[in-house]
Amino acid sequence: MKSNAIYKFQLAEHKKSTAIFCLVILVILAFIPIYNELSLIFQFQNSSTIYISGLDIAPAVFLFICGLSAFKDNFRMALQNGISRKSLFVNRIYVVLTLAVAMALFDQIVMILGKAVASLSANINYSGILEQIYGSQFTTQSGGFLTGFESFLFLIILFITFLSLGYLIAVGLYRLDKKQKVACIVGFYMVAFVIFPLIDMFMASQLSTILYQFLDFVMGISAQNPLIGIFSLVIFSLILNGLTWLFIGKAEVKN
């Protein structure tokens, strides 16, 4: 009973923000043909074509933020009500799976609506993330059931990974005091935006080339095989959740 309660409690935390997010995406999608017609009438559009891309990476970013804000209050409430760390963690996994599947379904609906909007005008071009990464086989929806299932599965694993990464960062930061949090945030910024670019510049971009080649390999971009990307994301999400379990096991209740 308690396990079921902590699942519902964690899931309920995301209901309102998820509904608002989905509504915003649909409003943006509905506004595009209106903008296109107005731009043709009043001729204020600089480009002859409106390119819509990245709408299905927006749910991944949204879920990452959901993960960042989902630990502290749930952890306190669970322990104060006699719910074990293990039960909290297991039910968090169920919540992650639920949100990832729901958002992947929503994304597929957005993809269908986006293609429908694009078909109304030659001035609108809609493309999803799989089209951009893996190209031709996802350019249209004519790839059949297997291509559609592959796309759906890729999105589920992608969303699980982003949500798990956000949750891991939240658990990790929870265990630190204020000075350590500031040091981590500043340290990340310095490494990502100062030290790495400087080293890369002195190495004539060899570092960024190695990083790109690694991402190309693990995501199967050159091979044009999303199954390689799915496999890599599964491994990465398992590592993220394994680390999360270790952090939760050692986390103390703070006031």
mmCIF file of C-alpha atoms in Angstrom:
data_model
loop_
_atom_site.group_PDB
_atom_site.id
_atom_site.type_symbol
_atom_site.label_atom_id
_atom_site.label_comp_id
_atom_site.label_asym_id
_atom_site.label_seq_id
_atom_site.Cartn_x
_atom_site.Cartn_y
_atom_site.Cartn_z
ATOM 1 C CA MET A 1 0.000 0.000 0.000
ATOM 2 C CA LYS A 2 2.787 2.403 0.918
ATOM 3 C CA SER A 3 4.674 1.547 -2.252
ATOM 4 C CA ASN A 4 1.615 2.325 -4.319
ATOM 5 C CA ALA A 5 1.192 5.597 -2.428
ATOM 6 C CA ILE A 6 4.761 6.793 -3.047
ATOM 7 C CA TYR A 7 4.385 5.966 -6.751
ATOM 8 C CA LYS A 8 1.194 8.027 -7.001
ATOM 9 C CA PHE A 9 2.709 10.839 -4.921
ATOM 10 C CA GLN A 10 5.789 11.129 -7.139
ATOM 11 C CA LEU A 11 3.757 10.887 -10.329
ATOM 12 C CA ALA A 12 1.257 13.505 -9.144
ATOM 13 C CA GLU A 13 4.101 15.999 -8.705
ATOM 14 C CA HIS A 14 4.656 16.013 -12.474
ATOM 15 C CA LYS A 15 1.023 16.088 -13.631
ATOM 16 C CA LYS A 16 0.475 19.854 -13.665
ATOM 17 C CA SER A 17 3.826 20.807 -15.203
ATOM 18 C CA THR A 18 3.512 18.029 -17.813
ATOM 19 C CA ALA A 19 0.024 19.178 -18.810
ATOM 20 C CA ILE A 20 1.230 22.788 -19.156
ATOM 21 C CA PHE A 21 4.236 21.687 -21.213
ATOM 22 C CA CYS A 22 2.102 19.617 -23.606
ATOM 23 C CA LEU A 23 -0.347 22.507 -23.980
ATOM 24 C CA VAL A 24 2.496 24.917 -24.833
ATOM 25 C CA ILE A 25 3.845 22.546 -27.506
ATOM 26 C CA LEU A 26 0.381 22.175 -29.071
ATOM 27 C CA VAL A 27 -0.152 25.953 -29.028
ATOM 28 C CA ILE A 28 3.213 26.463 -30.764
ATOM 29 C CA LEU A 29 2.255 23.862 -33.358
ATOM 30 C CA ALA A 30 -1.130 25.511 -33.934
ATOM 31 C CA PHE A 31 0.460 28.959 -34.256
ATOM 32 C CA ILE A 32 2.848 27.913 -37.060
ATOM 33 C CA PRO A 33 0.319 27.797 -39.963
ATOM 34 C CA ILE A 34 -1.202 31.065 -38.683
ATOM 35 C CA TYR A 35 2.240 32.670 -38.671
ATOM 36 C CA ASN A 36 2.937 31.275 -42.114
ATOM 37 C CA GLU A 37 -0.281 32.724 -43.573
ATOM 38 C CA LEU A 38 0.311 36.122 -41.930
ATOM 39 C CA SER A 39 3.916 36.182 -43.175
ATOM 40 C CA LEU A 40 2.748 35.502 -46.731
ATOM 41 C CA ILE A 41 0.078 38.194 -46.504
ATOM 42 C CA PHE A 42 2.223 40.893 -44.923
ATOM 43 C CA GLN A 43 5.559 39.641 -46.373
ATOM 44 C CA PHE A 44 7.522 39.970 -43.102
ATOM 45 C CA GLN A 45 9.067 36.498 -43.317
ATOM 46 C CA ASN A 46 12.748 36.642 -44.256
ATOM 47 C CA SER A 47 13.022 33.021 -45.361
ATOM 48 C CA SER A 48 10.706 31.424 -47.896
ATOM 49 C CA THR A 49 10.452 28.268 -45.762
ATOM 50 C CA ILE A 50 9.699 27.787 -42.062
ATOM 51 C CA TYR A 51 11.842 24.956 -40.699
ATOM 52 C CA ILE A 52 10.420 23.248 -37.595
ATOM 53 C CA SER A 53 12.872 20.962 -35.856
ATOM 54 C CA GLY A 54 13.741 20.032 -32.332
ATOM 55 C CA LEU A 55 10.207 19.881 -30.961
ATOM 56 C CA ASP A 56 10.842 16.309 -29.860
ATOM 57 C CA ILE A 57 14.066 17.246 -28.034
ATOM 58 C CA ALA A 58 11.993 19.694 -25.956
ATOM 59 C CA PRO A 59 10.347 16.838 -23.954
ATOM 60 C CA ALA A 60 13.828 15.470 -23.160
ATOM 61 C CA VAL A 61 14.911 18.850 -21.749
ATOM 62 C CA PHE A 62 11.610 19.168 -19.879
ATOM 63 C CA LEU A 63 12.015 15.705 -18.314
ATOM 64 C CA PHE A 64 15.608 16.521 -17.348
ATOM 65 C CA ILE A 65 14.297 19.527 -15.394
ATOM 66 C CA CYS A 66 11.568 17.321 -13.852
ATOM 67 C CA GLY A 67 14.293 14.987 -12.629
ATOM 68 C CA LEU A 68 16.238 17.887 -11.113
ATOM 69 C CA SER A 69 13.290 18.898 -8.942
ATOM 70 C CA ALA A 70 11.981 15.480 -7.940
ATOM 71 C CA PHE A 71 14.129 14.215 -5.066
ATOM 72 C CA LYS A 72 14.342 16.352 -1.922
ATOM 73 C CA ASP A 73 10.681 16.541 -0.803
ATOM 74 C CA ASN A 74 9.905 12.968 -1.886
ATOM 75 C CA PHE A 75 12.889 11.615 0.035
ATOM 76 C CA ARG A 76 11.892 13.401 3.246
ATOM 77 C CA MET A 77 8.226 12.447 2.940
ATOM 78 C CA ALA A 78 9.051 8.804 2.223
ATOM 79 C CA LEU A 79 11.360 8.304 5.198
ATOM 80 C CA GLN A 80 9.064 10.212 7.579
ATOM 81 C CA ASN A 81 6.230 7.855 6.596
ATOM 82 C CA GLY A 82 8.229 4.684 7.030
ATOM 83 C CA ILE A 83 8.864 4.043 3.347
ATOM 84 C CA SER A 84 12.292 2.534 2.748
ATOM 85 C CA ARG A 85 14.947 3.930 0.430
ATOM 86 C CA LYS A 86 14.624 0.800 -1.708
ATOM 87 C CA SER A 87 10.867 1.275 -2.105
ATOM 88 C CA LEU A 88 11.361 4.964 -2.955
ATOM 89 C CA PHE A 89 13.974 4.104 -5.580
ATOM 90 C CA VAL A 90 11.989 1.235 -7.153
ATOM 91 C CA ASN A 91 8.866 3.362 -7.407
ATOM 92 C CA ARG A 92 10.924 6.202 -8.853
ATOM 93 C CA ILE A 93 11.934 3.820 -11.642
ATOM 94 C CA TYR A 94 8.228 3.094 -12.265
ATOM 95 C CA VAL A 95 7.555 6.856 -12.404
ATOM 96 C CA VAL A 96 10.422 7.357 -14.873
ATOM 97 C CA LEU A 97 9.081 4.579 -17.125
ATOM 98 C CA THR A 98 5.538 5.983 -16.938
ATOM 99 C CA LEU A 99 6.616 9.529 -17.827
ATOM 100 C CA ALA A 100 8.952 8.367 -20.600
ATOM 101 C CA VAL A 101 6.289 6.220 -22.293
ATOM 102 C CA ALA A 102 3.620 8.931 -21.927
ATOM 103 C CA MET A 103 5.909 11.616 -23.339
ATOM 104 C CA ALA A 104 7.019 9.369 -26.215
ATOM 105 C CA LEU A 105 3.350 8.812 -27.111
ATOM 106 C CA PHE A 106 2.752 12.566 -26.967
ATOM 107 C CA ASP A 107 5.820 13.135 -29.130
ATOM 108 C CA GLN A 108 4.526 10.718 -31.755
ATOM 109 C CA ILE A 109 1.224 12.635 -31.803
ATOM 110 C CA VAL A 110 3.140 15.903 -32.189
ATOM 111 C CA MET A 111 5.105 14.337 -35.046
ATOM 112 C CA ILE A 112 1.887 13.335 -36.856
ATOM 113 C CA LEU A 113 0.359 16.784 -36.276
ATOM 114 C CA GLY A 114 3.598 18.490 -37.359
ATOM 115 C CA LYS A 115 3.692 16.499 -40.597
ATOM 116 C CA ALA A 116 0.020 17.322 -41.174
ATOM 117 C CA VAL A 117 0.710 21.025 -40.642
ATOM 118 C CA ALA A 118 3.706 20.858 -43.004
ATOM 119 C CA SER A 119 1.589 19.139 -45.666
ATOM 120 C CA LEU A 120 -0.760 22.142 -45.721
ATOM 121 C CA SER A 121 1.890 24.451 -47.112
ATOM 122 C CA ALA A 122 5.052 24.156 -49.203
ATOM 123 C CA ASN A 123 6.556 26.878 -46.980
ATOM 124 C CA ILE A 124 6.643 24.658 -43.876
ATOM 125 C CA ASN A 125 9.192 21.914 -43.303
ATOM 126 C CA TYR A 126 8.783 19.709 -40.203
ATOM 127 C CA SER A 127 11.481 17.249 -39.063
ATOM 128 C CA GLY A 128 11.953 15.175 -35.944
ATOM 129 C CA ILE A 129 15.137 14.341 -34.059
ATOM 130 C CA LEU A 130 15.473 10.887 -35.653
ATOM 131 C CA GLU A 131 15.248 12.437 -39.107
ATOM 132 C CA GLN A 132 18.047 14.814 -38.215
ATOM 133 C CA ILE A 133 20.273 12.115 -36.711
ATOM 134 C CA TYR A 134 19.520 9.056 -38.842
ATOM 135 C CA GLY A 135 18.198 10.628 -42.029
ATOM 136 C CA SER A 136 16.395 8.937 -44.852
ATOM 137 C CA GLN A 137 14.528 6.097 -43.165
ATOM 138 C CA PHE A 138 12.795 8.581 -40.825
ATOM 139 C CA THR A 139 12.246 11.337 -43.413
ATOM 140 C CA THR A 140 8.650 10.293 -43.940
ATOM 141 C CA GLN A 141 6.166 8.215 -42.010
ATOM 142 C CA SER A 142 6.080 5.650 -44.812
ATOM 143 C CA GLY A 143 8.636 3.412 -43.130
ATOM 144 C CA GLY A 144 5.954 1.132 -41.783
ATOM 145 C CA PHE A 145 5.341 -0.407 -38.388
ATOM 146 C CA LEU A 146 8.959 -1.378 -37.632
ATOM 147 C CA THR A 147 10.297 2.129 -38.324
ATOM 148 C CA GLY A 148 7.517 3.629 -36.218
ATOM 149 C CA PHE A 149 8.207 1.186 -33.373
ATOM 150 C CA GLU A 150 11.962 1.889 -33.623
ATOM 151 C CA SER A 151 11.285 5.624 -33.391
ATOM 152 C CA PHE A 152 8.946 5.125 -30.406
ATOM 153 C CA LEU A 153 11.465 2.902 -28.600
ATOM 154 C CA PHE A 154 14.309 5.359 -29.241
ATOM 155 C CA LEU A 155 12.293 8.217 -27.753
ATOM 156 C CA ILE A 156 11.352 6.181 -24.658
ATOM 157 C CA ILE A 157 14.988 5.325 -23.934
ATOM 158 C CA LEU A 158 16.099 8.897 -24.694
ATOM 159 C CA PHE A 159 13.529 10.324 -22.260
ATOM 160 C CA ILE A 160 14.442 7.747 -19.584
ATOM 161 C CA THR A 161 18.085 8.798 -19.912
ATOM 162 C CA PHE A 162 17.396 12.542 -19.589
ATOM 163 C CA LEU A 163 15.009 12.046 -16.660
ATOM 164 C CA SER A 164 17.459 9.714 -14.908
ATOM 165 C CA LEU A 165 20.346 12.161 -15.447
ATOM 166 C CA GLY A 166 18.366 15.018 -13.898
ATOM 167 C CA TYR A 167 17.375 12.839 -10.915
ATOM 168 C CA LEU A 168 20.956 11.661 -10.379
ATOM 169 C CA ILE A 169 22.200 15.278 -10.311
ATOM 170 C CA ALA A 170 19.427 16.169 -7.830
ATOM 171 C CA VAL A 171 20.385 13.276 -5.510
ATOM 172 C CA GLY A 172 24.089 14.112 -5.831
ATOM 173 C CA LEU A 173 23.588 17.800 -5.037
ATOM 174 C CA TYR A 174 21.312 16.923 -2.087
ATOM 175 C CA ARG A 175 24.198 15.177 -0.348
ATOM 176 C CA LEU A 176 26.446 18.260 -0.620
ATOM 177 C CA ASP A 177 26.511 21.382 1.549
ATOM 178 C CA LYS A 178 26.170 24.867 0.032
ATOM 179 C CA LYS A 179 29.911 25.396 -0.521
ATOM 180 C CA GLN A 180 30.285 22.025 -2.207
ATOM 181 C CA LYS A 181 27.276 22.721 -4.455
ATOM 182 C CA VAL A 182 28.733 26.063 -5.536
ATOM 183 C CA ALA A 183 32.124 24.412 -6.139
ATOM 184 C CA CYS A 184 30.525 21.679 -8.280
ATOM 185 C CA ILE A 185 28.460 24.109 -10.361
ATOM 186 C CA VAL A 186 31.396 26.517 -10.884
ATOM 187 C CA GLY A 187 33.732 23.589 -11.566
ATOM 188 C CA PHE A 188 31.401 22.165 -14.211
ATOM 189 C CA TYR A 189 31.071 25.563 -15.876
ATOM 190 C CA MET A 190 34.856 26.085 -15.896
ATOM 191 C CA VAL A 191 35.572 22.623 -17.318
ATOM 192 C CA ALA A 192 32.796 22.692 -19.944
ATOM 193 C CA PHE A 193 33.027 26.290 -21.129
ATOM 194 C CA VAL A 194 36.586 27.420 -20.337
ATOM 195 C CA ILE A 195 39.116 24.603 -19.807
ATOM 196 C CA PHE A 196 37.802 22.207 -22.471
ATOM 197 C CA PRO A 197 37.599 24.881 -25.235
ATOM 198 C CA LEU A 198 41.092 26.160 -24.344
ATOM 199 C CA ILE A 199 42.677 22.697 -24.416
ATOM 200 C CA ASP A 200 40.783 21.908 -27.611
ATOM 201 C CA MET A 201 42.077 25.109 -29.209
ATOM 202 C CA PHE A 202 45.712 24.281 -28.312
ATOM 203 C CA MET A 203 45.215 20.745 -29.686
ATOM 204 C CA ALA A 204 43.863 22.103 -32.993
ATOM 205 C CA SER A 205 40.333 20.749 -32.282
ATOM 206 C CA GLN A 206 41.585 17.182 -31.833
ATOM 207 C CA LEU A 207 39.769 16.855 -28.489
ATOM 208 C CA SER A 208 36.390 17.875 -29.925
ATOM 209 C CA THR A 209 37.011 15.609 -32.915
ATOM 210 C CA ILE A 210 37.617 12.634 -30.609
ATOM 211 C CA LEU A 211 34.457 13.507 -28.664
ATOM 212 C CA TYR A 212 32.417 13.757 -31.860
ATOM 213 C CA GLN A 213 33.807 10.440 -33.143
ATOM 214 C CA PHE A 214 32.904 8.788 -29.825
ATOM 215 C CA LEU A 215 29.326 10.124 -29.981
ATOM 216 C CA ASP A 216 29.118 9.106 -33.635
ATOM 217 C CA PHE A 217 30.183 5.556 -32.722
ATOM 218 C CA VAL A 218 27.991 5.026 -29.641
ATOM 219 C CA MET A 219 24.894 6.556 -31.279
ATOM 220 C CA GLY A 220 25.352 4.772 -34.624
ATOM 221 C CA ILE A 221 25.123 8.034 -36.590
ATOM 222 C CA SER A 222 27.474 7.168 -39.458
ATOM 223 C CA ALA A 223 26.116 3.635 -39.506
ATOM 224 C CA GLN A 224 22.595 5.152 -39.726
ATOM 225 C CA ASN A 225 21.469 2.584 -37.163
ATOM 226 C CA PRO A 226 19.301 3.868 -34.288
ATOM 227 C CA LEU A 227 19.486 0.443 -32.601
ATOM 228 C CA ILE A 228 23.128 1.213 -31.724
ATOM 229 C CA GLY A 229 21.961 4.474 -30.157
ATOM 230 C CA ILE A 230 19.207 2.675 -28.244
ATOM 231 C CA PHE A 231 21.688 0.123 -26.888
ATOM 232 C CA SER A 232 24.123 2.871 -25.781
ATOM 233 C CA LEU A 233 21.363 4.876 -24.101
ATOM 234 C CA VAL A 234 20.168 1.767 -22.243
ATOM 235 C CA ILE A 235 23.697 1.166 -20.900
ATOM 236 C CA PHE A 236 24.056 4.848 -19.961
ATOM 237 C CA SER A 237 20.687 4.943 -18.169
ATOM 238 C CA LEU A 238 21.556 1.760 -16.233
ATOM 239 C CA ILE A 239 24.789 3.419 -15.064
ATOM 240 C CA LEU A 240 22.891 6.579 -14.083
ATOM 241 C CA ASN A 241 20.308 4.651 -12.073
ATOM 242 C CA GLY A 242 22.975 2.460 -10.463
ATOM 243 C CA LEU A 243 24.784 5.575 -9.234
ATOM 244 C CA THR A 244 21.463 7.042 -8.073
ATOM 245 C CA TRP A 245 20.786 3.963 -5.948
ATOM 246 C CA LEU A 246 24.257 4.250 -4.363
ATOM 247 C CA PHE A 247 23.686 7.942 -3.564
ATOM 248 C CA ILE A 248 20.190 7.359 -2.122
ATOM 249 C CA GLY A 249 21.501 4.565 0.089
ATOM 250 C CA LYS A 250 23.987 6.972 1.717
ATOM 251 C CA ALA A 251 21.792 10.087 1.778
ATOM 252 C CA GLU A 252 20.879 11.510 5.185
ATOM 253 C CA VAL A 253 17.642 13.298 6.047
ATOM 254 C CA LYS A 254 18.333 17.053 6.252
ATOM 255 C CA ASN A 255 16.161 19.747 7.827
#
